[in-house]
mmCIF file of C-alpha atoms in Angstrom:
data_model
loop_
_atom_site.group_PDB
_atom_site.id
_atom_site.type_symbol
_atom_site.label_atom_id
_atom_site.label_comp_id
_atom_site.label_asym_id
_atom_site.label_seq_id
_atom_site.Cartn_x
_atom_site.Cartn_y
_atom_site.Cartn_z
ATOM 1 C CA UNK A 1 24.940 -9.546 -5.766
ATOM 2 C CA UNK A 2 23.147 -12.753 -6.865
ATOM 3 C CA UNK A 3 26.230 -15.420 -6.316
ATOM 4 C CA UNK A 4 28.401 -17.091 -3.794
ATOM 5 C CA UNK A 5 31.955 -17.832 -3.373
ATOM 6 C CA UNK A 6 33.756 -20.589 -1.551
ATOM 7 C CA UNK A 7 37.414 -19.901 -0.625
ATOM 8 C CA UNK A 8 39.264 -22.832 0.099
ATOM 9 C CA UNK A 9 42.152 -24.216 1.138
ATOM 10 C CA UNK A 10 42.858 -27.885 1.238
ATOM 11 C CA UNK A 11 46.445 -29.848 2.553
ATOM 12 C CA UNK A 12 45.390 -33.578 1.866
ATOM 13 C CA UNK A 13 42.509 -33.696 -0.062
ATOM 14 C CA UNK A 14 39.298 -33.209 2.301
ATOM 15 C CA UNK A 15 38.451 -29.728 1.666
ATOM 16 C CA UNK A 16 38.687 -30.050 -1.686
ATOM 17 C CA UNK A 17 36.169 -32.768 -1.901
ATOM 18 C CA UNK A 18 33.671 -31.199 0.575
ATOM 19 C CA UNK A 19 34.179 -27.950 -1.850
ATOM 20 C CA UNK A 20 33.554 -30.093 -5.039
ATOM 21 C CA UNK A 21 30.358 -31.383 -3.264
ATOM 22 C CA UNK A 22 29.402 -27.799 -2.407
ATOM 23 C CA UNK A 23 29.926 -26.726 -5.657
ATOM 24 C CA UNK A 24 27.226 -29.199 -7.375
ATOM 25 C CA UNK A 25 24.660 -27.575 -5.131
ATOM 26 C CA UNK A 26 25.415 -24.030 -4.919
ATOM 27 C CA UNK A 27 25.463 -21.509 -7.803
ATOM 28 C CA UNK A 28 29.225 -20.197 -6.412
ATOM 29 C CA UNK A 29 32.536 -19.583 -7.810
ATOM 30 C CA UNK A 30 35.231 -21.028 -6.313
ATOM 31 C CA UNK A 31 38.881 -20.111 -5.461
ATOM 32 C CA UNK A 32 41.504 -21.423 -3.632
ATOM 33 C CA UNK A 33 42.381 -18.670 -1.097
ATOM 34 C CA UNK A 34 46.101 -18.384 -2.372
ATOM 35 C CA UNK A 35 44.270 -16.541 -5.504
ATOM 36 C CA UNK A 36 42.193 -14.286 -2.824
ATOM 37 C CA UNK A 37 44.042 -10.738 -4.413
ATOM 38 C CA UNK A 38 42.048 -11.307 -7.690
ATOM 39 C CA UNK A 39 39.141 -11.203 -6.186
ATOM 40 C CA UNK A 40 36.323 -8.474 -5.797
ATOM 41 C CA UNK A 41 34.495 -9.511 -2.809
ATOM 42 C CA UNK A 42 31.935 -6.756 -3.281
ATOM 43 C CA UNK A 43 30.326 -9.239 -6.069
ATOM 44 C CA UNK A 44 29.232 -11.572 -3.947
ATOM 45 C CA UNK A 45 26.102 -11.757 -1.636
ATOM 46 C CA UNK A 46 27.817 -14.626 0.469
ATOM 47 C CA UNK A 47 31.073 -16.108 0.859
ATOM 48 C CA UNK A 48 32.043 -19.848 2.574
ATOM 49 C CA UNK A 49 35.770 -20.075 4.048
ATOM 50 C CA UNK A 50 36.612 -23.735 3.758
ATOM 51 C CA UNK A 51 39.878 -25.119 5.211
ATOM 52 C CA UNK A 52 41.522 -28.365 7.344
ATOM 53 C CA UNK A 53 42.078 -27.773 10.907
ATOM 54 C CA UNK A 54 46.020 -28.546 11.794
ATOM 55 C CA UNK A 55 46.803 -27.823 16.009
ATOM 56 C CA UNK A 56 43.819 -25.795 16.199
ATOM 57 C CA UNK A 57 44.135 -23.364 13.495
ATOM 58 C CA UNK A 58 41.596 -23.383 10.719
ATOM 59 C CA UNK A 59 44.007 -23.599 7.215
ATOM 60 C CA UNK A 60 43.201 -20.397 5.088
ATOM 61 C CA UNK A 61 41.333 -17.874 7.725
ATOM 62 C CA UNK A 62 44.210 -15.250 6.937
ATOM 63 C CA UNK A 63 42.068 -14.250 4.114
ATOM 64 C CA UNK A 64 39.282 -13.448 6.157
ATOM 65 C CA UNK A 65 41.235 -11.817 8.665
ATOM 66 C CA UNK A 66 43.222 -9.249 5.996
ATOM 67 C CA UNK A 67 39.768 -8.665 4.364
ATOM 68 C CA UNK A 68 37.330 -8.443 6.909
ATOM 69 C CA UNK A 69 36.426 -4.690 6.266
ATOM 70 C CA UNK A 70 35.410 -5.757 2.307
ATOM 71 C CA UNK A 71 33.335 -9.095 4.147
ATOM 72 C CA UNK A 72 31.221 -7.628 7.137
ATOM 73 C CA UNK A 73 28.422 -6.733 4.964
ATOM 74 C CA UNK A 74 28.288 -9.826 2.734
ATOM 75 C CA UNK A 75 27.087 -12.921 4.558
ATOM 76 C CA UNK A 76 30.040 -15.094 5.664
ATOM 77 C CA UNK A 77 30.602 -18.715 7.189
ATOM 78 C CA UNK A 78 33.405 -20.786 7.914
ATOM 79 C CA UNK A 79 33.457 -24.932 7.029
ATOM 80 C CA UNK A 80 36.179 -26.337 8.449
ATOM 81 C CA UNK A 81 37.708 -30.579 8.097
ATOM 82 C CA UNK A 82 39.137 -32.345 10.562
ATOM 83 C CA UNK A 83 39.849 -36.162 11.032
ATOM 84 C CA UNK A 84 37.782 -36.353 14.770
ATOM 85 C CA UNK A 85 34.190 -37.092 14.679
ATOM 86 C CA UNK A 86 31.974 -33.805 15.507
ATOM 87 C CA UNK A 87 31.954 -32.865 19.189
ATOM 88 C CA UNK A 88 29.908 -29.345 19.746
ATOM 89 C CA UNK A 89 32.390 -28.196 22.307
ATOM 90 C CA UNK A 90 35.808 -28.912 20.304
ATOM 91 C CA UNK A 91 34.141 -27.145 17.488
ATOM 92 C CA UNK A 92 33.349 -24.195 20.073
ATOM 93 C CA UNK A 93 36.592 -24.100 21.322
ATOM 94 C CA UNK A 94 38.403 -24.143 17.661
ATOM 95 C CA UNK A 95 35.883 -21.117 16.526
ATOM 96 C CA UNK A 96 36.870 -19.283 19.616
ATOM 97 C CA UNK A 97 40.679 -19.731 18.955
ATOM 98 C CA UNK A 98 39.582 -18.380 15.233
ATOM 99 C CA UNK A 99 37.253 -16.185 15.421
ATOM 100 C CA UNK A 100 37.846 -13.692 17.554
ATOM 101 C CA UNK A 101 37.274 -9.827 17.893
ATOM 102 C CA UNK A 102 34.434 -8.656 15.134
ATOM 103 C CA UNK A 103 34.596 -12.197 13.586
ATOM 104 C CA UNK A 104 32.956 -14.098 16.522
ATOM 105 C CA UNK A 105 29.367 -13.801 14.416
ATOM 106 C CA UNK A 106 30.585 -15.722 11.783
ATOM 107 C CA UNK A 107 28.872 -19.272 12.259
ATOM 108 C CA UNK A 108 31.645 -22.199 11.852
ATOM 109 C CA UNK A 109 30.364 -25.476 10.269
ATOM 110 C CA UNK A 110 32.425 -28.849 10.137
ATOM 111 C CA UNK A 111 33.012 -32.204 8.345
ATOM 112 C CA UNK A 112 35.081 -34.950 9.245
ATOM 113 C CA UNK A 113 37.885 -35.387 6.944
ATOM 114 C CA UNK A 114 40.333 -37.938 5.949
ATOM 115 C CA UNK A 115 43.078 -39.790 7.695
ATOM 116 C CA UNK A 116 45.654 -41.236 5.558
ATOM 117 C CA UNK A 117 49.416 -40.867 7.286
ATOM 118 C CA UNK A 118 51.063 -42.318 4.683
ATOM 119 C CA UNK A 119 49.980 -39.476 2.235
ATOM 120 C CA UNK A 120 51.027 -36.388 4.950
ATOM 121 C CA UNK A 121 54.416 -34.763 5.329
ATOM 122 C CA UNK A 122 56.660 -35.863 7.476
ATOM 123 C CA UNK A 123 55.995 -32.826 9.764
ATOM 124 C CA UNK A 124 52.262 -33.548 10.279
ATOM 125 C CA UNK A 125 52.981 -37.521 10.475
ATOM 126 C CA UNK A 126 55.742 -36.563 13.078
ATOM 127 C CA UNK A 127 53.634 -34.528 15.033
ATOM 128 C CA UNK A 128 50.769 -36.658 14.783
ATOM 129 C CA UNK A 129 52.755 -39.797 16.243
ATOM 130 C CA UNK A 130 54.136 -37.148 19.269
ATOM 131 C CA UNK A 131 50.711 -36.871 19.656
ATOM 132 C CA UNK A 132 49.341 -40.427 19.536
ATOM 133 C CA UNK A 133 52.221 -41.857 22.241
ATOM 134 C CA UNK A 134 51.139 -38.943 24.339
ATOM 135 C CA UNK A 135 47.320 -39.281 24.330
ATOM 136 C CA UNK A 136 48.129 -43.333 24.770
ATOM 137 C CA UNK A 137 49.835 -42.487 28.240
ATOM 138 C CA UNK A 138 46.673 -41.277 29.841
ATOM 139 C CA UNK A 139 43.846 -42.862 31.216
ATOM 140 C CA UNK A 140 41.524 -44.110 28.294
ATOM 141 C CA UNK A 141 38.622 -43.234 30.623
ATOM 142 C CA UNK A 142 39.319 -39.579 30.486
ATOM 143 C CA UNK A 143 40.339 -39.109 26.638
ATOM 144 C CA UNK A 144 37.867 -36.762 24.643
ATOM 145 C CA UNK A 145 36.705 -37.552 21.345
ATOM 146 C CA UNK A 146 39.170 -36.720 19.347
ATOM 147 C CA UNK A 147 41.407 -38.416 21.658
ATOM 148 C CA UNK A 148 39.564 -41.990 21.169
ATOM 149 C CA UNK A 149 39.815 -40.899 17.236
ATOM 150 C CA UNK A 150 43.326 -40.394 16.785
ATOM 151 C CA UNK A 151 44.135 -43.538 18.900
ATOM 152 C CA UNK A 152 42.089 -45.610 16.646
ATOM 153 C CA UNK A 153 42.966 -44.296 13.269
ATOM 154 C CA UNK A 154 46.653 -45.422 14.158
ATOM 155 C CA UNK A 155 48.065 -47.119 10.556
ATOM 156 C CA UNK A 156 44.960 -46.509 9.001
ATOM 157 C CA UNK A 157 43.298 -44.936 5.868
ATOM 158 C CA UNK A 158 40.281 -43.459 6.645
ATOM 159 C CA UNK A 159 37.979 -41.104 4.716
ATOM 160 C CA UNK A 160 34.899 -40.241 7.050
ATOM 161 C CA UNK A 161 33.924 -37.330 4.153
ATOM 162 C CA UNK A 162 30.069 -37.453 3.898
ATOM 163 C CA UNK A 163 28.026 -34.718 2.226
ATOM 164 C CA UNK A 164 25.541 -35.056 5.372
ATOM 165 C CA UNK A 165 27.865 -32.633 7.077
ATOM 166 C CA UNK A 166 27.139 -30.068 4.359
ATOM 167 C CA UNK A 167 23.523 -29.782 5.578
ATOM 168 C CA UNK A 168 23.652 -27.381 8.175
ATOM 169 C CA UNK A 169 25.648 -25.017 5.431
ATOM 170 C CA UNK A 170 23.783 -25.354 2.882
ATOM 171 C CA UNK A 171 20.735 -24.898 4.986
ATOM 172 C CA UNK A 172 22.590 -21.663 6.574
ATOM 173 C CA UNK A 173 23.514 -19.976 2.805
ATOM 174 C CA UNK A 174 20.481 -20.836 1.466
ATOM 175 C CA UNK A 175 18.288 -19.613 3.571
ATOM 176 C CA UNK A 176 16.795 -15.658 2.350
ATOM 177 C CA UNK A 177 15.182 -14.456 5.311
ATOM 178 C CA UNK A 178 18.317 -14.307 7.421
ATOM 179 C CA UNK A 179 20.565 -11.272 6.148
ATOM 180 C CA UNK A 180 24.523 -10.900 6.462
ATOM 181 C CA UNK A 181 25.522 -9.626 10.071
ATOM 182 C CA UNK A 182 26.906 -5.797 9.852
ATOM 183 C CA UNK A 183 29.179 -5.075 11.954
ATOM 184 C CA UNK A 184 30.267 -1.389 12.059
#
């Protein structure tokens, strides 16, 4: 057990490139997690689930989820993309919604992402305007950060990606002295 894999699953184009970036430091394979049934986990000293965040929900935790019993002994984290800048509490609250039961250990890591309506699906564009005209309604005074975000990314292409936000997971993975969390 000597390597590390990165599971990923990328909508738009973020994830991917945080991956790619991940991938020129780390000595990892990677996968998207669609391919996760070809995979022996058992391999691998540590594992990074990478995925967008859409209402919430982190893109491509299933995998984790169906295979925690093969992953509690190997040392997991979760990096997850989003189009806000970072805010410590919406990150808390989005790992609670995740991660919960026997995955709550698993540290969550994030990088802002890429905003580019013009290239999503009419579903996410759709929603994302519901959103927008909803958020514009209230008080300015009281919006969170996200809030200010998506009100000012409004017809714009954006790509905040920046391996700076890699740091803290790189730091995490590579770090020997702190072993996988076993849960049993």
């Amino acid at each position: 057990m000597s390597m590390g894999l990165i599971l990923y699953r990328s909508k738009y184009g973020a994830t991917k490139k945080y991956v790619d970036m991940l991938r020129d430091e780390l000595d990892c394979d990677v996968m998207e997690s669609r391919d996760h049934s070809k995979i022996d986990f058992e391999k691998y000293r540590w594992i990074i689930f990478a995925g967008g965040i859409y209402a919430s929900g982190i893109s491509g935790l299933d995998v984790l989820r169906k295979n925690y019993k093969c992953l509690k002994s190997r040392r997991v984290a979760v990096f997850c993309v989003g189009a806000s800048p970072f805010d410590e509490q919406t990150i808390l609250e989005i790992k609670n919604r995740n991660l919960q039961g026997d995955l709550t250990y698993i540290p969550v890591f994030y990088g802002r992402g890429i905003w580019n309506e013009s290239e999503m699906n009419l579903i996410d564009r759709t929603l994302c305007k519901m959103l927008q005209k909803s958020i514009a309604k209230k008080d300015p005074n009281l919006h969170e950060p996200w809030m200010k975000a998506l009100i000012s990314a409004v017809g714009q292409n954006c790509d905040w990606t920046d391996p700076k936000y890699l740091i803290p997971l790189m730091e995490y993975i590579k770090t020997e002295n702190v072993e996988p969390i076993n849960v049993e």
